[in-house]
Amino acid sequence: MLEERKNQKATRNLYTFLVSKMISSVGFGVFNFGISLYILSVTGSALSFATNIVFNVLPRALAAPLAGYVADRFSKKRVVVASMAGITVSVAALIVYTFMFGFSVSAIYTITAIFSTIGAFNGVAFSSALPNLVGKQRLQKAMSYNQVSYSIGSIGGPAIGGMMFGFVSMKVFLFAMMIAYFIALCLEATMDFALYETKVKVKKESVLTSMKEGLHYLSGKPLVKTLLMVTLCMNFFFSAVSVGLVFVLVQKLGVPSNQVGLIEGSGAVGMLVMSLYLSSRSDLRSPLYFAKKSAFTMCIIVACITLPLFFSLSSLHTFIFYMLLMVLFSAFGVLANTPIGIVIQNVIDDEYRGRVFGIIETLSVGMGPIGSVIFGALFDRMDAKVIFICTSLFLLLCITWLMRPSKIGYDHDEFIS
């Protein structure tokens, strides 16, 4: 009877998590789309737009290690609820500021930095709390639902934001986001974060000592270190796609801008479909073997980006080809990343999970911009065909070496025990 009640609570946590993440993802997608259009319409400057991206990425990367310490030191539920309340109050403060002084680019930069910082605490605490919320047996479904909410936000946010931008003011965008985050806050407050929690005695130690202990713990987990290296390699090399695809479409093939937008947006469809598939199927028996094969497929897809540069295709065929390619690329990205995330969640002890995920967040968030800068410079100086083919081969070799059978195990049972 007790176990049945526990399962019911876990199921309720699972679906509350899905709805909460979906609402906040769509709300942020609407806001982010409106902010992007506002900056470009007011300043007409790509540099101003890029500056906002820096304010969105850098504070999150810097705050993540501290967020990990806080998630391990205090109640994860309090951290999640307090951070979501902080985001909601920040939006309300921006609304008040807008009514008093008007909307400005400097205000956007400030609120973006605040969201990014507080978002690090919310994201790290939520990630480290997932096994406590739903149990290890439901991790695949929970992480798939997280991808589903992100995909719906990526699709629905710009779609709703695009419809709203021409008809309503930025104040309405802010109200929409505040309401979305307030609803998410109310939902998260009802979740039982201690359902599968392992009670541990929290040691009284300084922030710096605690962070060092987290690094020491991570150094003693060779499997986690290997999977982290795989993730960082994928984030770095696949940034060639985010930078180079638009360059190839616009500069090399002359694809119209409206088609470029559809091609880029089709990736979210692939993520959504594959996330729904993973959420509905049974647990993967060999998650790391599955992730390895999916990553190999992504490498092949990266190489295939060059095909229209070798063979002449009609504009329609080029459009269809790249749409299908991006659907597959994003779909296999889910198949590669989700199993790796599940294994990491399972093998890390509860008392260190926040700090480990804080480290992962910092490294993962930071690797994307570094890769974008490097590949951006390369695409200005080298043939795009060479870059994509070399990227595919280098990553293939990295994954083959890092995920060789002698380095990591492929058995499912060892990761859920």
mmCIF file of C-alpha atoms in Angstrom, residues 157-369:
data_model
loop_
_atom_site.group_PDB
_atom_site.id
_atom_site.type_symbol
_atom_site.label_atom_id
_atom_site.label_comp_id
_atom_site.label_asym_id
_atom_site.label_seq_id
_atom_site.Cartn_x
_atom_site.Cartn_y
_atom_site.Cartn_z
ATOM 1 C CA GLY A 157 7.470 30.405 -28.288
ATOM 2 C CA PRO A 158 8.464 31.988 -31.618
ATOM 3 C CA ALA A 159 5.079 31.116 -33.162
ATOM 4 C CA ILE A 160 3.099 32.803 -30.376
ATOM 5 C CA GLY A 161 5.661 35.593 -30.060
ATOM 6 C CA GLY A 162 5.495 36.280 -33.791
ATOM 7 C CA MET A 163 1.712 36.600 -33.647
ATOM 8 C CA MET A 164 1.874 38.878 -30.607
ATOM 9 C CA PHE A 165 4.714 41.163 -31.702
ATOM 10 C CA GLY A 166 2.791 42.966 -34.403
ATOM 11 C CA PHE A 167 -0.301 43.530 -32.267
ATOM 12 C CA VAL A 168 0.733 44.102 -28.654
ATOM 13 C CA SER A 169 3.358 46.085 -26.748
ATOM 14 C CA MET A 170 6.411 44.746 -24.931
ATOM 15 C CA LYS A 171 4.510 45.212 -21.677
ATOM 16 C CA VAL A 172 2.130 42.457 -22.804
ATOM 17 C CA PHE A 173 5.096 40.206 -23.543
ATOM 18 C CA LEU A 174 6.317 40.807 -20.004
ATOM 19 C CA PHE A 175 2.882 40.121 -18.492
ATOM 20 C CA ALA A 176 2.643 36.879 -20.479
ATOM 21 C CA MET A 177 6.020 35.732 -19.204
ATOM 22 C CA MET A 178 5.243 36.723 -15.601
ATOM 23 C CA ILE A 179 1.977 34.768 -15.660
ATOM 24 C CA ALA A 180 3.689 31.724 -17.193
ATOM 25 C CA TYR A 181 6.404 31.693 -14.543
ATOM 26 C CA PHE A 182 3.905 32.276 -11.726
ATOM 27 C CA ILE A 183 1.871 29.248 -12.835
ATOM 28 C CA ALA A 184 5.086 27.201 -13.058
ATOM 29 C CA LEU A 185 5.988 28.403 -9.544
ATOM 30 C CA CYS A 186 2.634 27.238 -8.152
ATOM 31 C CA LEU A 187 3.024 23.832 -9.799
ATOM 32 C CA GLU A 188 6.583 23.338 -8.553
ATOM 33 C CA ALA A 189 5.516 24.232 -5.008
ATOM 34 C CA THR A 190 3.148 21.208 -5.007
ATOM 35 C CA MET A 191 5.855 18.676 -5.939
ATOM 36 C CA ASP A 192 7.356 16.248 -3.406
ATOM 37 C CA PHE A 193 11.123 16.667 -3.814
ATOM 38 C CA ALA A 194 11.941 14.234 -0.999
ATOM 39 C CA LEU A 195 9.972 11.258 -2.331
ATOM 40 C CA TYR A 196 13.057 9.164 -3.169
ATOM 41 C CA GLU A 197 15.606 11.294 -1.362
ATOM 42 C CA THR A 198 18.459 9.635 0.496
ATOM 43 C CA LYS A 199 18.923 11.349 3.830
ATOM 44 C CA VAL A 200 22.506 12.511 4.320
ATOM 45 C CA LYS A 201 24.105 14.627 6.994
ATOM 46 C CA VAL A 202 25.126 17.973 5.512
ATOM 47 C CA LYS A 203 28.651 18.904 6.591
ATOM 48 C CA LYS A 204 29.318 22.455 7.726
ATOM 49 C CA GLU A 205 32.009 23.727 5.387
ATOM 50 C CA SER A 206 32.821 26.811 3.379
ATOM 51 C CA VAL A 207 31.597 27.336 -0.162
ATOM 52 C CA LEU A 208 35.106 26.948 -1.583
ATOM 53 C CA THR A 209 35.818 23.775 0.406
ATOM 54 C CA SER A 210 32.495 22.284 -0.666
ATOM 55 C CA MET A 211 33.193 23.046 -4.338
ATOM 56 C CA LYS A 212 36.663 21.500 -4.072
ATOM 57 C CA GLU A 213 35.117 18.394 -2.525
ATOM 58 C CA GLY A 214 32.705 18.222 -5.458
ATOM 59 C CA LEU A 215 35.634 18.346 -7.900
ATOM 60 C CA HIS A 216 37.455 15.675 -5.889
ATOM 61 C CA TYR A 217 34.354 13.483 -5.966
ATOM 62 C CA LEU A 218 34.043 13.949 -9.730
ATOM 63 C CA SER A 219 37.716 13.034 -10.230
ATOM 64 C CA GLY A 220 36.974 9.718 -8.532
ATOM 65 C CA LYS A 221 34.175 8.905 -10.990
ATOM 66 C CA PRO A 222 35.944 7.850 -14.214
ATOM 67 C CA LEU A 223 32.686 6.974 -15.979
ATOM 68 C CA VAL A 224 31.179 10.411 -15.302
ATOM 69 C CA LYS A 225 34.414 12.124 -16.388
ATOM 70 C CA THR A 226 34.384 10.140 -19.632
ATOM 71 C CA LEU A 227 30.745 10.959 -20.361
ATOM 72 C CA LEU A 228 31.402 14.609 -19.548
ATOM 73 C CA MET A 229 34.265 14.612 -22.071
ATOM 74 C CA VAL A 230 31.941 13.044 -24.668
ATOM 75 C CA THR A 231 29.308 15.714 -24.026
ATOM 76 C CA LEU A 232 31.849 18.541 -24.242
ATOM 77 C CA CYS A 233 33.291 17.167 -27.487
ATOM 78 C CA MET A 234 29.811 16.929 -28.980
ATOM 79 C CA ASN A 235 28.912 20.463 -27.851
ATOM 80 C CA PHE A 236 32.128 21.837 -29.320
ATOM 81 C CA PHE A 237 32.137 20.063 -32.685
ATOM 82 C CA PHE A 238 28.394 20.324 -33.271
ATOM 83 C CA SER A 239 28.603 24.096 -32.822
ATOM 84 C CA ALA A 240 29.966 23.906 -36.384
ATOM 85 C CA VAL A 241 26.408 23.075 -37.439
ATOM 86 C CA SER A 242 24.802 26.024 -35.618
ATOM 87 C CA VAL A 243 27.378 28.394 -37.125
ATOM 88 C CA GLY A 244 28.024 26.831 -40.513
ATOM 89 C CA LEU A 245 24.575 25.716 -41.612
ATOM 90 C CA VAL A 246 23.188 29.247 -41.987
ATOM 91 C CA PHE A 247 26.455 30.315 -43.639
ATOM 92 C CA VAL A 248 26.137 27.539 -46.235
ATOM 93 C CA LEU A 249 22.428 28.110 -46.814
ATOM 94 C CA VAL A 250 22.705 31.867 -47.296
ATOM 95 C CA GLN A 251 26.210 32.464 -48.660
ATOM 96 C CA LYS A 252 26.840 29.310 -50.680
ATOM 97 C CA LEU A 253 23.402 28.168 -51.816
ATOM 98 C CA GLY A 254 21.360 31.391 -51.767
ATOM 99 C CA VAL A 255 18.416 29.888 -49.858
ATOM 100 C CA PRO A 256 15.717 32.532 -49.087
ATOM 101 C CA SER A 257 15.595 33.746 -45.481
ATOM 102 C CA ASN A 258 12.069 32.412 -44.872
ATOM 103 C CA GLN A 259 13.217 28.925 -45.885
ATOM 104 C CA VAL A 260 16.310 29.242 -43.691
ATOM 105 C CA GLY A 261 14.023 29.918 -40.716
ATOM 106 C CA LEU A 262 11.921 26.852 -41.488
ATOM 107 C CA ILE A 263 15.005 24.668 -41.856
ATOM 108 C CA GLU A 264 16.394 25.834 -38.515
ATOM 109 C CA GLY A 265 13.011 25.433 -36.816
ATOM 110 C CA SER A 266 12.543 21.897 -38.135
ATOM 111 C CA GLY A 267 15.129 20.711 -35.612
ATOM 112 C CA ALA A 268 12.649 21.323 -32.785
ATOM 113 C CA VAL A 269 10.184 19.000 -34.526
ATOM 114 C CA GLY A 270 12.783 16.226 -34.591
ATOM 115 C CA MET A 271 13.499 16.770 -30.900
ATOM 116 C CA LEU A 272 9.810 16.666 -30.033
ATOM 117 C CA VAL A 273 9.076 13.473 -31.968
ATOM 118 C CA MET A 274 12.068 11.596 -30.564
ATOM 119 C CA SER A 275 11.454 12.830 -27.009
ATOM 120 C CA LEU A 276 7.879 11.547 -27.195
ATOM 121 C CA TYR A 277 9.212 8.232 -28.492
ATOM 122 C CA LEU A 278 11.652 7.848 -25.586
ATOM 123 C CA SER A 279 9.006 8.855 -23.049
ATOM 124 C CA SER A 280 6.645 6.143 -24.272
ATOM 125 C CA ARG A 281 9.062 3.206 -24.620
ATOM 126 C CA SER A 282 10.619 0.996 -21.959
ATOM 127 C CA ASP A 283 14.020 1.805 -20.470
ATOM 128 C CA LEU A 284 16.986 1.346 -22.780
ATOM 129 C CA ARG A 285 18.839 -1.860 -21.950
ATOM 130 C CA SER A 286 22.241 -0.573 -23.114
ATOM 131 C CA PRO A 287 21.974 3.222 -22.828
ATOM 132 C CA LEU A 288 25.617 4.049 -23.560
ATOM 133 C CA TYR A 289 25.817 1.731 -26.558
ATOM 134 C CA PHE A 290 22.606 3.348 -27.816
ATOM 135 C CA ALA A 291 24.077 6.830 -27.240
ATOM 136 C CA LYS A 292 27.293 5.885 -29.051
ATOM 137 C CA LYS A 293 25.467 4.668 -32.162
ATOM 138 C CA SER A 294 23.247 7.763 -32.157
ATOM 139 C CA ALA A 295 26.300 10.036 -31.924
ATOM 140 C CA PHE A 296 27.874 8.159 -34.853
ATOM 141 C CA THR A 297 24.727 8.814 -36.874
ATOM 142 C CA MET A 298 24.935 12.528 -36.038
ATOM 143 C CA CYS A 299 28.512 12.587 -37.357
ATOM 144 C CA ILE A 300 27.301 11.100 -40.655
ATOM 145 C CA ILE A 301 24.545 13.717 -40.847
ATOM 146 C CA VAL A 302 27.118 16.503 -40.358
ATOM 147 C CA ALA A 303 29.107 15.149 -43.307
ATOM 148 C CA CYS A 304 25.898 14.999 -45.385
ATOM 149 C CA ILE A 305 25.464 18.777 -45.006
ATOM 150 C CA THR A 306 28.096 19.105 -47.732
ATOM 151 C CA LEU A 307 26.234 17.018 -50.365
ATOM 152 C CA PRO A 308 24.414 19.967 -52.073
ATOM 153 C CA LEU A 309 27.815 21.674 -52.293
ATOM 154 C CA PHE A 310 29.120 18.753 -54.372
ATOM 155 C CA PHE A 311 25.959 17.984 -56.352
ATOM 156 C CA SER A 312 23.635 20.558 -57.887
ATOM 157 C CA LEU A 313 20.059 20.350 -56.545
ATOM 158 C CA SER A 314 16.981 22.388 -57.352
ATOM 159 C CA SER A 315 15.906 24.993 -54.788
ATOM 160 C CA LEU A 316 12.947 22.838 -53.728
ATOM 161 C CA HIS A 317 15.054 19.716 -53.335
ATOM 162 C CA THR A 318 17.693 21.673 -51.398
ATOM 163 C CA PHE A 319 15.020 22.998 -49.024
ATOM 164 C CA ILE A 320 13.502 19.541 -48.445
ATOM 165 C CA PHE A 321 16.916 17.912 -48.056
ATOM 166 C CA TYR A 322 18.080 20.301 -45.346
ATOM 167 C CA MET A 323 14.748 20.194 -43.508
ATOM 168 C CA LEU A 324 14.933 16.400 -43.291
ATOM 169 C CA LEU A 325 18.589 16.602 -42.311
ATOM 170 C CA MET A 326 17.873 18.957 -39.407
ATOM 171 C CA VAL A 327 14.936 16.842 -38.228
ATOM 172 C CA LEU A 328 17.224 13.790 -38.141
ATOM 173 C CA PHE A 329 20.145 15.676 -36.587
ATOM 174 C CA SER A 330 18.034 16.961 -33.683
ATOM 175 C CA ALA A 331 16.223 13.634 -33.264
ATOM 176 C CA PHE A 332 19.472 11.703 -32.944
ATOM 177 C CA GLY A 333 20.778 14.447 -30.641
ATOM 178 C CA VAL A 334 18.016 13.487 -28.207
ATOM 179 C CA LEU A 335 18.883 9.800 -28.631
ATOM 180 C CA ALA A 336 22.549 10.531 -27.873
ATOM 181 C CA ASN A 337 22.187 12.983 -24.980
ATOM 182 C CA THR A 338 19.263 11.512 -23.039
ATOM 183 C CA PRO A 339 20.876 8.101 -22.265
ATOM 184 C CA ILE A 340 24.106 9.825 -21.221
ATOM 185 C CA GLY A 341 22.127 12.086 -18.877
ATOM 186 C CA ILE A 342 20.278 9.108 -17.396
ATOM 187 C CA VAL A 343 23.513 7.244 -16.638
ATOM 188 C CA ILE A 344 25.095 10.327 -15.037
ATOM 189 C CA GLN A 345 21.992 10.822 -12.858
ATOM 190 C CA ASN A 346 22.111 7.187 -11.731
ATOM 191 C CA VAL A 347 25.791 6.902 -10.837
ATOM 192 C CA ILE A 348 26.158 10.156 -8.843
ATOM 193 C CA ASP A 349 25.369 10.065 -5.121
ATOM 194 C CA ASP A 350 22.564 12.350 -3.999
ATOM 195 C CA GLU A 351 24.776 14.432 -1.691
ATOM 196 C CA TYR A 352 27.100 15.425 -4.582
ATOM 197 C CA ARG A 353 24.610 15.634 -7.437
ATOM 198 C CA GLY A 354 24.108 19.405 -7.248
ATOM 199 C CA ARG A 355 27.819 20.222 -7.335
ATOM 200 C CA VAL A 356 28.496 17.771 -10.168
ATOM 201 C CA PHE A 357 25.658 19.184 -12.246
ATOM 202 C CA GLY A 358 26.893 22.688 -11.472
ATOM 203 C CA ILE A 359 30.279 21.761 -12.951
ATOM 204 C CA ILE A 360 28.627 20.113 -15.952
ATOM 205 C CA GLU A 361 26.428 23.168 -16.504
ATOM 206 C CA THR A 362 29.404 25.541 -16.480
ATOM 207 C CA LEU A 363 31.458 23.460 -18.889
ATOM 208 C CA SER A 364 28.548 22.675 -21.233
ATOM 209 C CA VAL A 365 27.234 26.240 -21.377
ATOM 210 C CA GLY A 366 30.727 27.625 -21.918
ATOM 211 C CA MET A 367 31.710 25.160 -24.645
ATOM 212 C CA GLY A 368 29.011 26.313 -27.095
ATOM 213 C CA PRO A 369 30.169 29.958 -27.370
#
